[in-house]
GROMACS .gro file of C-alpha atoms in nm:
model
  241
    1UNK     CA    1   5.090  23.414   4.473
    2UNK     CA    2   4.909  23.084   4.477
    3UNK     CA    3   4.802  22.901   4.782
    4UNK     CA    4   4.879  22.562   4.802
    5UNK     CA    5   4.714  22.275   5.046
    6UNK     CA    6   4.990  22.034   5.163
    7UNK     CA    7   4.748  21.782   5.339
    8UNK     CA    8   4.814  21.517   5.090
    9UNK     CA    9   5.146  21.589   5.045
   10UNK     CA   10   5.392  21.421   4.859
   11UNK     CA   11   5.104  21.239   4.662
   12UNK     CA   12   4.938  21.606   4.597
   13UNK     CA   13   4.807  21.810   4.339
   14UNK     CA   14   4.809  22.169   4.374
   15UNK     CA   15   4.648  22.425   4.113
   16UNK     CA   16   4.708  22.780   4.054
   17UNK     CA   17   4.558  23.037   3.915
   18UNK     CA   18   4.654  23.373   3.649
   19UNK     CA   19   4.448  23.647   3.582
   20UNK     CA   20   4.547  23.875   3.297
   21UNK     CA   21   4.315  24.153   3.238
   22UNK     CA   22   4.352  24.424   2.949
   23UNK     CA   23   4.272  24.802   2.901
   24UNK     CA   24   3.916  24.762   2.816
   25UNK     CA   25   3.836  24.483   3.085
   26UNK     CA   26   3.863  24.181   2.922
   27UNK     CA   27   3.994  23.922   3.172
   28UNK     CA   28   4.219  23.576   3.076
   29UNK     CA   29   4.214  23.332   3.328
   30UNK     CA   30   4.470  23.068   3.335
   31UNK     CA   31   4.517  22.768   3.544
   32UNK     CA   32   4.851  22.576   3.610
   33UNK     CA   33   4.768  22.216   3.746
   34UNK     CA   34   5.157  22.091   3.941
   35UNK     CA   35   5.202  21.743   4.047
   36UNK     CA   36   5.512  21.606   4.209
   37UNK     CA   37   5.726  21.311   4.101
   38UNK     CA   38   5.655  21.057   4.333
   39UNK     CA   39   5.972  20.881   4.278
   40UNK     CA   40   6.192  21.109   4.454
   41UNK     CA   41   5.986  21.094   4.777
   42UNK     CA   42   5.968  20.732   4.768
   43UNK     CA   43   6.316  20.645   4.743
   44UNK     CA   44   6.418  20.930   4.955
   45UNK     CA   45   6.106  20.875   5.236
   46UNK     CA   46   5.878  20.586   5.241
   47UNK     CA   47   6.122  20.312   5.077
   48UNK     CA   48   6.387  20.373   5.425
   49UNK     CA   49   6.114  20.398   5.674
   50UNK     CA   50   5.941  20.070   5.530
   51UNK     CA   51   6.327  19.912   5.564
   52UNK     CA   52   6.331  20.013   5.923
   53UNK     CA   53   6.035  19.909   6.047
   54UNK     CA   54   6.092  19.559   5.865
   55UNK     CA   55   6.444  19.581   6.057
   56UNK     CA   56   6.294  19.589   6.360
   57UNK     CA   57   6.083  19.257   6.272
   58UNK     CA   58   6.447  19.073   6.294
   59UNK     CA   59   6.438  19.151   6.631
   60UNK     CA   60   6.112  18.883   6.675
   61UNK     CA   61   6.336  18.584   6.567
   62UNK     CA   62   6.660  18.631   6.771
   63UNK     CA   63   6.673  18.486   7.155
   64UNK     CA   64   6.486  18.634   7.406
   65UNK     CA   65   6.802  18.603   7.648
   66UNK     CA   66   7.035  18.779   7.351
   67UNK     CA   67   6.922  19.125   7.568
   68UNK     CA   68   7.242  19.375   7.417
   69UNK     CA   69   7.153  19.233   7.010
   70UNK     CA   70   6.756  19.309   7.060
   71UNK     CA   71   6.804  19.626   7.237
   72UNK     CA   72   7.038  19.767   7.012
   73UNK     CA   73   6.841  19.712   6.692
   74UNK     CA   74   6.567  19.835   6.854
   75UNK     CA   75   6.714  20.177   6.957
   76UNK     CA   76   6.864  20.199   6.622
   77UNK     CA   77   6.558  20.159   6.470
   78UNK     CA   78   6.389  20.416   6.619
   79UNK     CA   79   6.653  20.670   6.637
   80UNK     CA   80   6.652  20.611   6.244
   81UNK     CA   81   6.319  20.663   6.231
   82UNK     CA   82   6.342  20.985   6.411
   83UNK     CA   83   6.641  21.142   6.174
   84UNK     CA   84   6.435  21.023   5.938
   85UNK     CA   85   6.099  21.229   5.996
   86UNK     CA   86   6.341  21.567   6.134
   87UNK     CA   87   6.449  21.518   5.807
   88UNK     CA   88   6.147  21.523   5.614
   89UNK     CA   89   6.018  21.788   5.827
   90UNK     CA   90   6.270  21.990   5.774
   91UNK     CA   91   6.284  22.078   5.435
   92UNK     CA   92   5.894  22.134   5.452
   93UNK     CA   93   5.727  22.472   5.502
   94UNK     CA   94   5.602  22.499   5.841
   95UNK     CA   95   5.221  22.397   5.843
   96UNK     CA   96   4.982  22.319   6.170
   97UNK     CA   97   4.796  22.034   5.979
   98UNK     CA   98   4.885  21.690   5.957
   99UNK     CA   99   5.058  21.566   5.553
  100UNK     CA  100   5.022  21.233   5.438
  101UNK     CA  101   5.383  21.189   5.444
  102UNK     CA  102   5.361  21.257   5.852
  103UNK     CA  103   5.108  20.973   5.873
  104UNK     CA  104   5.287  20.740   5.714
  105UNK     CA  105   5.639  20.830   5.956
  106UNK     CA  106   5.443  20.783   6.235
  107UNK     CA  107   5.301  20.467   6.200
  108UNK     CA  108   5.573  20.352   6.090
  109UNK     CA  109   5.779  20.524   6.420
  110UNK     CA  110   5.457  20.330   6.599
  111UNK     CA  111   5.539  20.005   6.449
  112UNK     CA  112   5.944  20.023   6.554
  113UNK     CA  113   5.833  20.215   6.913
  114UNK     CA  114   5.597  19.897   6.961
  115UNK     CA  115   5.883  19.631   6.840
  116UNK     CA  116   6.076  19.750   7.163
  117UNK     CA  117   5.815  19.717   7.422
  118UNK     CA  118   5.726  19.406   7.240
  119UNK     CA  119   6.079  19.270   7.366
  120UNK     CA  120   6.036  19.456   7.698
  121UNK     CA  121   5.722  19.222   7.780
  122UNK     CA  122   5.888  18.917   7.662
  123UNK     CA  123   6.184  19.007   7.893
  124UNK     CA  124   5.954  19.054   8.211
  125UNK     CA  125   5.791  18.771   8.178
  126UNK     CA  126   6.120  18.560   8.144
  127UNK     CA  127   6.227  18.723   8.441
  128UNK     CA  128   5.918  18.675   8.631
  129UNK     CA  129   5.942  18.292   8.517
  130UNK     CA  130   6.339  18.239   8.636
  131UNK     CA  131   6.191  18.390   8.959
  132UNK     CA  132   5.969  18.168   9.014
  133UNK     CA  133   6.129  17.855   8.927
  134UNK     CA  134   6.431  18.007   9.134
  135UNK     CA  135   6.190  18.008   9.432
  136UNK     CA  136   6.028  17.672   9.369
  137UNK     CA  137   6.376  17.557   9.368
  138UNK     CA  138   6.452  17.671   9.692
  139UNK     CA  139   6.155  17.565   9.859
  140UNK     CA  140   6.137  17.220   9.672
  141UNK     CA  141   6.498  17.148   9.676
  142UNK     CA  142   6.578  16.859   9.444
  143UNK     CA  143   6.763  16.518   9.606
  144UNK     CA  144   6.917  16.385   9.344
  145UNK     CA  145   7.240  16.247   9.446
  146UNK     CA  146   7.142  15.972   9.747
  147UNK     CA  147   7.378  15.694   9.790
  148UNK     CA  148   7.117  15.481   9.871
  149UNK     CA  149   6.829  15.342   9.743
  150UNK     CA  150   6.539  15.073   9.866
  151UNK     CA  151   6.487  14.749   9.713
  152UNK     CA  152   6.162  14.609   9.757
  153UNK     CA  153   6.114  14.165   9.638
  154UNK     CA  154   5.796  13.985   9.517
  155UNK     CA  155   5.757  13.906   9.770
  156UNK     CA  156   5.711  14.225   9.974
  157UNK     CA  157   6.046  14.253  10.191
  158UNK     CA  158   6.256  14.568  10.189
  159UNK     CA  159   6.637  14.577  10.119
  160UNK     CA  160   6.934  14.826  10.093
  161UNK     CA  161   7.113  14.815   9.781
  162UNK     CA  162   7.414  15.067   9.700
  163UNK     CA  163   7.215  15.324   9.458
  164UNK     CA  164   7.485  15.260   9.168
  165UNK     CA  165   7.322  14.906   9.076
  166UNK     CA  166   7.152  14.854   8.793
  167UNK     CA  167   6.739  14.927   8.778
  168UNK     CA  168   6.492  14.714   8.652
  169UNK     CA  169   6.485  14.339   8.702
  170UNK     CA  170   6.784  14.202   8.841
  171UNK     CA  171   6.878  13.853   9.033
  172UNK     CA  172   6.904  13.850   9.389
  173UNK     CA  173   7.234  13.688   9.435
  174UNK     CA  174   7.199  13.633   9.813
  175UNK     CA  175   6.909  13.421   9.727
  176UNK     CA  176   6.960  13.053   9.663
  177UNK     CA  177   6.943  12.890   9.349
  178UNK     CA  178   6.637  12.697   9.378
  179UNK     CA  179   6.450  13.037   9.477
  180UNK     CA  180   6.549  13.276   9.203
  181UNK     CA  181   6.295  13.197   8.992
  182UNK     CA  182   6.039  13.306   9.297
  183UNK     CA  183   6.265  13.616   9.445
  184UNK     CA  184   6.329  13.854   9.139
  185UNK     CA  185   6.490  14.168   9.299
  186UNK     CA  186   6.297  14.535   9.163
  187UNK     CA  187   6.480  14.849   9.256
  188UNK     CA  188   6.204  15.087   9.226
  189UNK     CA  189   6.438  15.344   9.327
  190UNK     CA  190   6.222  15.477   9.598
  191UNK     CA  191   6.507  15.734   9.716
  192UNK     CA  192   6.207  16.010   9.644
  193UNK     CA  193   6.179  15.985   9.286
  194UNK     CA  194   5.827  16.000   9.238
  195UNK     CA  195   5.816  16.265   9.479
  196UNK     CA  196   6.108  16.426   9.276
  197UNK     CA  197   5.852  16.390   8.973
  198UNK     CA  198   5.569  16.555   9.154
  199UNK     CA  199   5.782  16.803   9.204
  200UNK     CA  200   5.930  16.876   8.868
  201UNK     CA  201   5.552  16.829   8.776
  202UNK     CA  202   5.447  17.127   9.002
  203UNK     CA  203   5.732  17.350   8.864
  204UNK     CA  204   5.666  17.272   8.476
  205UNK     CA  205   5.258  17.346   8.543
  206UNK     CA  206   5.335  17.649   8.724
  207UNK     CA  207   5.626  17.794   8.471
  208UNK     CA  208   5.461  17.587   8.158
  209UNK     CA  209   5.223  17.896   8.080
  210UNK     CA  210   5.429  18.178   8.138
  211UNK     CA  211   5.661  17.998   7.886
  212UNK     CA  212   5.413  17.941   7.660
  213UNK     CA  213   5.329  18.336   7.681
  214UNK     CA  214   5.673  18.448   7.639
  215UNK     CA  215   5.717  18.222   7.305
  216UNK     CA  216   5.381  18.284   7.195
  217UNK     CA  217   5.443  18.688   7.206
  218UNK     CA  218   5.721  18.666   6.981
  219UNK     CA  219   5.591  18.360   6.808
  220UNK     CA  220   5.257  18.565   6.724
  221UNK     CA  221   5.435  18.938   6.706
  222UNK     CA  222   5.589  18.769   6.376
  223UNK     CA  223   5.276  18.719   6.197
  224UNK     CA  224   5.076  19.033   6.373
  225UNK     CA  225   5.325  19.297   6.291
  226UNK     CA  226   5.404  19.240   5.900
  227UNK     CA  227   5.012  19.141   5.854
  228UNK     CA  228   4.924  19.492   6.039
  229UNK     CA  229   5.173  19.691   5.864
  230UNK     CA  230   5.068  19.576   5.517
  231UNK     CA  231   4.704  19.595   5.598
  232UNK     CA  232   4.805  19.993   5.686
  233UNK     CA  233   4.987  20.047   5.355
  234UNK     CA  234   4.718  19.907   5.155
  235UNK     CA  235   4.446  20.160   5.304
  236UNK     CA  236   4.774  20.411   5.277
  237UNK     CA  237   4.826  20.388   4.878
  238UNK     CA  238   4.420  20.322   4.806
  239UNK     CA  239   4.330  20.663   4.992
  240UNK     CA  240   4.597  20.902   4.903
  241UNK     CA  241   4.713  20.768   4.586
   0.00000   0.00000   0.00000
């Protein structure tokens, strides 16, 4: 019999001991030092669980609106993860401490688990943001398609003029010759574009940050999650290596 401590395990040690004693009470002690090959675990454990959790980074540089492709790599994900550590556990002996190996599945189940509710933000707050703008739409209705247009002179007098003509400086060509170089006609195109402006001015400020928040979630989630998860592997392989 030899008692073995799986706390470390697969990057464990485990030594056991053999007594032999003779007739005349002179005892032998042996001890056996075992140590695993590390290759099997890692191409069998940690080599597919660090492939799915770097599969579920993809999901940071695909379109927020693509909803069905970021979804469904992230449930695959972490349904992989899951066979993976039923798997593992599995063919283990049935301990009530924690192994090394079980740390390093569930971080790693952590890191895929927290790739999905990192899309599940993003799509609230594009959702939230098409509300809004949906409202500010219908309360600020825009007038874009008026038929007509005011024309204001140099000299401060008002005119209709059919909204298809031309902005900018043009020639009045009611006005006599001898007074176009005094009348120059400016369609400032007063049929409420400023106040069109303002308007698309209000909307931008008040969408402008939650659009900046849902890019910069997956715009920062791409540098955040790999720097984490290599940050975690380094204190991983230092500790139990």
């Amino acid at each position: 019999m030899c008692n073995m401590d799986f706390s470390r395990f697969p990057l464990d040690s485990q030594t056991c001991s053999l007594e032999l004693e003779s007739w005349w009470y002179n005892r032998l002690y042996i001890n056996f030092t075992l140590r695993r090959h590390i290759f099997f675990f890692l191409l069998q454990t940690y080599f597919p669980a660090t492939l799915m959790v770097m599969l579920s980074w993809v999901s940071f540089w695909i379109d927020r609106r693509a909803v069905p492709a970021r979804v469904s790599l992230g449930i695959t994900t972490v349904l992989t993860m899951s066979t993976i550590i039923t798997g593992v556990n599995a063919s283990m002996p049935r301990v009530s401490y924690i192994k090394a190996v079980d740390i390093y599945l569930w971080v790693s189940f952590v890191f895929v688990f927290l790739s999905v509710l990192e899309y599940a933000a993003v799509n609230y707050l594009t959702t939230v943001q098409e509300r809004k703008e949906r409202k500010l739409r219908e309360r600020f209705p825009c007038t874009c398609g008026i038929s007509h247009s005011k024309t204001m002179m140099l000299d401060g007098n008002y005119s209709e003029s059919d909204a298809n003509s031309l902005a900018g400086y043009t020639r009045n060509q009611m006005v006599p010759e001898e007074e176009k170089q005094e009348k120059m006609v400016v369609h400032l195109a007063m049929s409420n574009e400023s106040n069109s402006s303002r308007k698309r001015g209000l909307r931008g400020h008040v969408g402008l940050r939650i659009i900046q928040n849902t890019h910069a979630i997956d715009k920062y989630s791409r540098l955040i999650f790999p720097g984490t998860y290599i940050f975690f592997n380094l204190i991983y392989w230092s500790v139990f290596s």
